[in-house]
Amino acid sequence: MENLFIAIDGGGTKTDIVLFDHSGNILKRVLTQGCNPNDFGWQHTEDVLRKALAVLMSGISAEPQYLFAGISGGTVGNNREIMAQLMKRLVPSVKHISNNSDTVNALSSGIGTKDGCVVISGTGSVGFVRINGEMSRIGGWGYLFDKGGSGYDFGRDAVYYALCALDGRGEPTILTKLLEEKLGGPIGQTAIDLYQKGKPAIASLAPIAFKAAAADDHAAKEILSENGAEIAKLFNVLSSKMDADVCPTVLAGSIFKDWDMFYPYVKPHLKRKHDFIFPDLPPVYGSAVEAAALAGVEADDAFKASFASSLKACAAEKA
């Protein structure tokens, strides 16, 4: 087999790696735990990737020539340089290696290698714009310094309004009942436990804000309004950097699953028109697009169709 490629999508909760050929046909797929070096440290990142790559290449006689790794936290500080050196150590036979943030995976899964924007809102939120191949980041400073638009923000705000209702600073809200059902006890007790459980546990409460808003809860609608105004700032800065009447913008992350409900709270604050795009393949496809581009292979419709069909047929291995 010639021209084999490796694509890596490394997130905070899981890492998805595929081995594929120039037509987009997946030969092998490996799923494992997250590998964000900022969350877990570089030793953990190296251990996770080494084990996963060993499983990926087990039983494969040919040597891949191209690799792209889009890793969460991969462009913070000098992480991109460290990751590049790590990839060279882990797969020394690969001659063409590139790496970046996992945001590139999300963007390229939606619009290929074209210029455009991507906003990710999961546990955290961040925006990127790509112009002539160069990526620029907006936001993404983490839960201590960012404000609004992430799963953490929605979850924290839901708890805040419930606690305000509890102690008299706010009006009664059905957020209280929904949170107590989720957390398994009175909000005045279970809220304290969230300090130990940390930001992923708080972010996991975000759907409660949307559920309450659907029931016309005043506090929940205020949460959507406040967060909509904040995340619109990301869209506005990103679109201002592009010379286009309509800005192609890929949306990724759990918050955008409720986009139909959230968008009316975002729209009034937008200064430019956006073509919002929801990728129909997982982010590792975007990484595959980037890996193929290293060899000058265009991820056309046939490539995407081959990738999609083989993704369904290929049972993922665990590492």
GROMACS .gro file of N, CA and C in nm, residues 181-240:
model
  180
  181GLU      N    1  -3.278   1.732   4.065
  181GLU     CA    2  -3.297   1.599   4.007
  181GLU      C    3  -3.167   1.546   3.948
  182LYS      N    4  -3.093   1.633   3.883
  182LYS     CA    5  -2.967   1.593   3.821
  182LYS      C    6  -2.859   1.563   3.926
  183LEU      N    7  -2.851   1.647   4.028
  183LEU     CA    8  -2.744   1.636   4.126
  183LEU      C    9  -2.779   1.543   4.242
  184GLY      N   10  -2.904   1.508   4.255
  184GLY     CA   11  -2.943   1.410   4.354
  184GLY      C   12  -2.959   1.463   4.495
  185GLY      N   13  -2.995   1.589   4.510
  185GLY     CA   14  -3.015   1.645   4.644
  185GLY      C   15  -3.043   1.792   4.639
  186PRO      N   16  -3.072   1.853   4.755
  186PRO     CA   17  -3.102   1.997   4.760
  186PRO      C   18  -2.986   2.080   4.703
  187ILE      N   19  -3.020   2.182   4.628
  187ILE     CA   20  -2.918   2.262   4.561
  187ILE      C   21  -2.823   2.328   4.660
  188GLY      N   22  -2.872   2.362   4.779
  188GLY     CA   23  -2.787   2.425   4.879
  188GLY      C   24  -2.677   2.334   4.930
  189GLN      N   25  -2.694   2.204   4.914
  189GLN     CA   26  -2.592   2.107   4.955
  189GLN      C   27  -2.508   2.060   4.836
  190THR      N   28  -2.576   2.025   4.728
  190THR     CA   29  -2.505   1.966   4.614
  190THR      C   30  -2.419   2.067   4.539
  191ALA      N   31  -2.455   2.196   4.547
  191ALA     CA   32  -2.374   2.297   4.477
  191ALA      C   33  -2.231   2.299   4.532
  192ILE      N   34  -2.217   2.279   4.662
  192ILE     CA   35  -2.085   2.279   4.724
  192ILE      C   36  -1.999   2.165   4.670
  193ASP      N   37  -2.063   2.050   4.643
  193ASP     CA   38  -1.988   1.934   4.591
  193ASP      C   39  -1.926   1.962   4.455
  194LEU      N   40  -1.983   2.057   4.381
  194LEU     CA   41  -1.932   2.086   4.247
  194LEU      C   42  -1.791   2.145   4.250
  195TYR      N   43  -1.752   2.204   4.363
  195TYR     CA   44  -1.616   2.255   4.374
  195TYR      C   45  -1.515   2.142   4.358
  196GLN      N   46  -1.546   2.026   4.416
  196GLN     CA   47  -1.455   1.913   4.405
  196GLN      C   48  -1.466   1.843   4.269
  197LYS      N   49  -1.584   1.844   4.211
  197LYS     CA   50  -1.604   1.775   4.083
  197LYS      C   51  -1.546   1.852   3.966
  198GLY      N   52  -1.536   1.985   3.979
  198GLY     CA   53  -1.467   2.064   3.878
  198GLY      C   54  -1.549   2.105   3.758
  199LYS      N   55  -1.480   2.167   3.661
  199LYS     CA   56  -1.548   2.230   3.548
  199LYS      C   57  -1.623   2.133   3.456
  200PRO      N   58  -1.573   2.009   3.432
  200PRO     CA   59  -1.653   1.921   3.346
  200PRO      C   60  -1.790   1.891   3.405
  201ALA      N   61  -1.796   1.874   3.538
  201ALA     CA   62  -1.924   1.846   3.604
  201ALA      C   63  -2.017   1.966   3.593
  202ILE      N   64  -1.961   2.085   3.608
  202ILE     CA   65  -2.043   2.206   3.596
  202ILE      C   66  -2.091   2.224   3.452
  203ALA      N   67  -2.002   2.199   3.356
  203ALA     CA   68  -2.041   2.211   3.215
  203ALA      C   69  -2.150   2.111   3.177
  204SER      N   70  -2.151   1.995   3.244
  204SER     CA   71  -2.250   1.893   3.212
  204SER      C   72  -2.392   1.937   3.249
  205LEU      N   73  -2.403   2.046   3.325
  205LEU     CA   74  -2.534   2.097   3.365
  205LEU      C   75  -2.594   2.192   3.261
  206ALA      N   76  -2.517   2.225   3.158
  206ALA     CA   77  -2.563   2.321   3.057
  206ALA      C   78  -2.698   2.285   2.995
  207PRO      N   79  -2.724   2.158   2.960
  207PRO     CA   80  -2.853   2.126   2.898
  207PRO      C   81  -2.972   2.164   2.984
  208ILE      N   82  -2.952   2.173   3.115
  208ILE     CA   83  -3.062   2.209   3.204
  208ILE      C   84  -3.110   2.351   3.176
  209ALA      N   85  -3.017   2.441   3.142
  209ALA     CA   86  -3.056   2.578   3.110
  209ALA      C   87  -3.146   2.581   2.986
  210PHE      N   88  -3.113   2.499   2.887
  210PHE     CA   89  -3.194   2.495   2.765
  210PHE      C   90  -3.329   2.429   2.791
  211LYS      N   91  -3.330   2.326   2.875
  211LYS     CA   92  -3.456   2.259   2.907
  211LYS      C   93  -3.549   2.355   2.980
  212ALA      N   94  -3.493   2.433   3.071
  212ALA     CA   95  -3.576   2.529   3.145
  212ALA      C   96  -3.623   2.642   3.055
  213ALA      N   97  -3.539   2.685   2.963
  213ALA     CA   98  -3.578   2.792   2.870
  213ALA      C   99  -3.692   2.746   2.780
  214ALA      N  100  -3.688   2.619   2.742
  214ALA     CA  101  -3.796   2.564   2.658
  214ALA      C  102  -3.929   2.565   2.733
  215ALA      N  103  -3.920   2.564   2.867
  215ALA     CA  104  -4.041   2.570   2.950
  215ALA      C  105  -4.076   2.714   2.988
  216ASP      N  106  -4.011   2.810   2.921
  216ASP     CA  107  -4.040   2.953   2.939
  216ASP      C  108  -3.998   3.005   3.077
  217ASP      N  109  -3.894   2.946   3.133
  217ASP     CA  110  -3.845   2.991   3.263
  217ASP      C  111  -3.770   3.123   3.247
  218HIS      N  112  -3.801   3.221   3.331
  218HIS     CA  113  -3.744   3.355   3.317
  218HIS      C  114  -3.593   3.354   3.340
  219ALA      N  115  -3.545   3.279   3.439
  219ALA     CA  116  -3.402   3.276   3.469
  219ALA      C  117  -3.324   3.208   3.357
  220ALA      N  118  -3.378   3.099   3.305
  220ALA     CA  119  -3.310   3.027   3.197
  220ALA      C  120  -3.301   3.113   3.071
  221LYS      N  121  -3.407   3.186   3.041
  221LYS     CA  122  -3.403   3.274   2.924
  221LYS      C  123  -3.301   3.386   2.944
  222GLU      N  124  -3.284   3.431   3.067
  222GLU     CA  125  -3.182   3.531   3.096
  222GLU      C  126  -3.042   3.473   3.075
  223ILE      N  127  -3.025   3.347   3.109
  223ILE     CA  128  -2.896   3.279   3.086
  223ILE      C  129  -2.865   3.274   2.937
  224LEU      N  130  -2.964   3.236   2.856
  224LEU     CA  131  -2.941   3.230   2.711
  224LEU      C  132  -2.914   3.368   2.655
  225SER      N  133  -2.981   3.470   2.709
  225SER     CA  134  -2.962   3.606   2.661
  225SER      C  135  -2.821   3.657   2.692
  226GLU      N  136  -2.776   3.636   2.813
  226GLU     CA  137  -2.643   3.683   2.854
  226GLU      C  138  -2.533   3.611   2.777
  227ASN      N  139  -2.546   3.479   2.764
  227ASN     CA  140  -2.445   3.402   2.693
  227ASN      C  141  -2.449   3.425   2.543
  228GLY      N  142  -2.568   3.452   2.490
  228GLY     CA  143  -2.579   3.483   2.348
  228GLY      C  144  -2.506   3.611   2.313
  229ALA      N  145  -2.517   3.711   2.398
  229ALA     CA  146  -2.448   3.838   2.374
  229ALA      C  147  -2.297   3.820   2.379
  230GLU      N  148  -2.251   3.736   2.471
  230GLU     CA  149  -2.106   3.715   2.485
  230GLU      C  150  -2.048   3.637   2.368
  231ILE      N  151  -2.116   3.528   2.327
  231ILE     CA  152  -2.059   3.448   2.219
  231ILE      C  153  -2.069   3.522   2.086
  232ALA      N  154  -2.163   3.616   2.075
  232ALA     CA  155  -2.172   3.697   1.953
  232ALA      C  156  -2.045   3.780   1.934
  233LYS      N  157  -1.980   3.815   2.044
  233LYS     CA  158  -1.854   3.889   2.033
  233LYS      C  159  -1.749   3.809   1.958
  234LEU      N  160  -1.748   3.677   1.981
  234LEU     CA  161  -1.656   3.591   1.905
  234LEU      C  162  -1.687   3.598   1.757
  235PHE      N  163  -1.814   3.579   1.722
  235PHE     CA  164  -1.854   3.582   1.581
  235PHE      C  165  -1.818   3.717   1.517
  236ASN      N  166  -1.839   3.825   1.588
  236ASN     CA  167  -1.815   3.958   1.531
  236ASN      C  168  -1.668   3.985   1.505
  237VAL      N  169  -1.583   3.947   1.599
  237VAL     CA  170  -1.439   3.970   1.579
  237VAL      C  171  -1.386   3.881   1.468
  238LEU      N  172  -1.429   3.756   1.466
  238LEU     CA  173  -1.384   3.663   1.362
  238LEU      C  174  -1.424   3.712   1.224
  239SER      N  175  -1.550   3.750   1.208
  239SER     CA  176  -1.600   3.793   1.076
  239SER      C  177  -1.536   3.923   1.032
  240SER      N  178  -1.497   4.009   1.127
  240SER     CA  179  -1.434   4.137   1.090
  240SER      C  180  -1.299   4.118   1.023
   0.00000   0.00000   0.00000
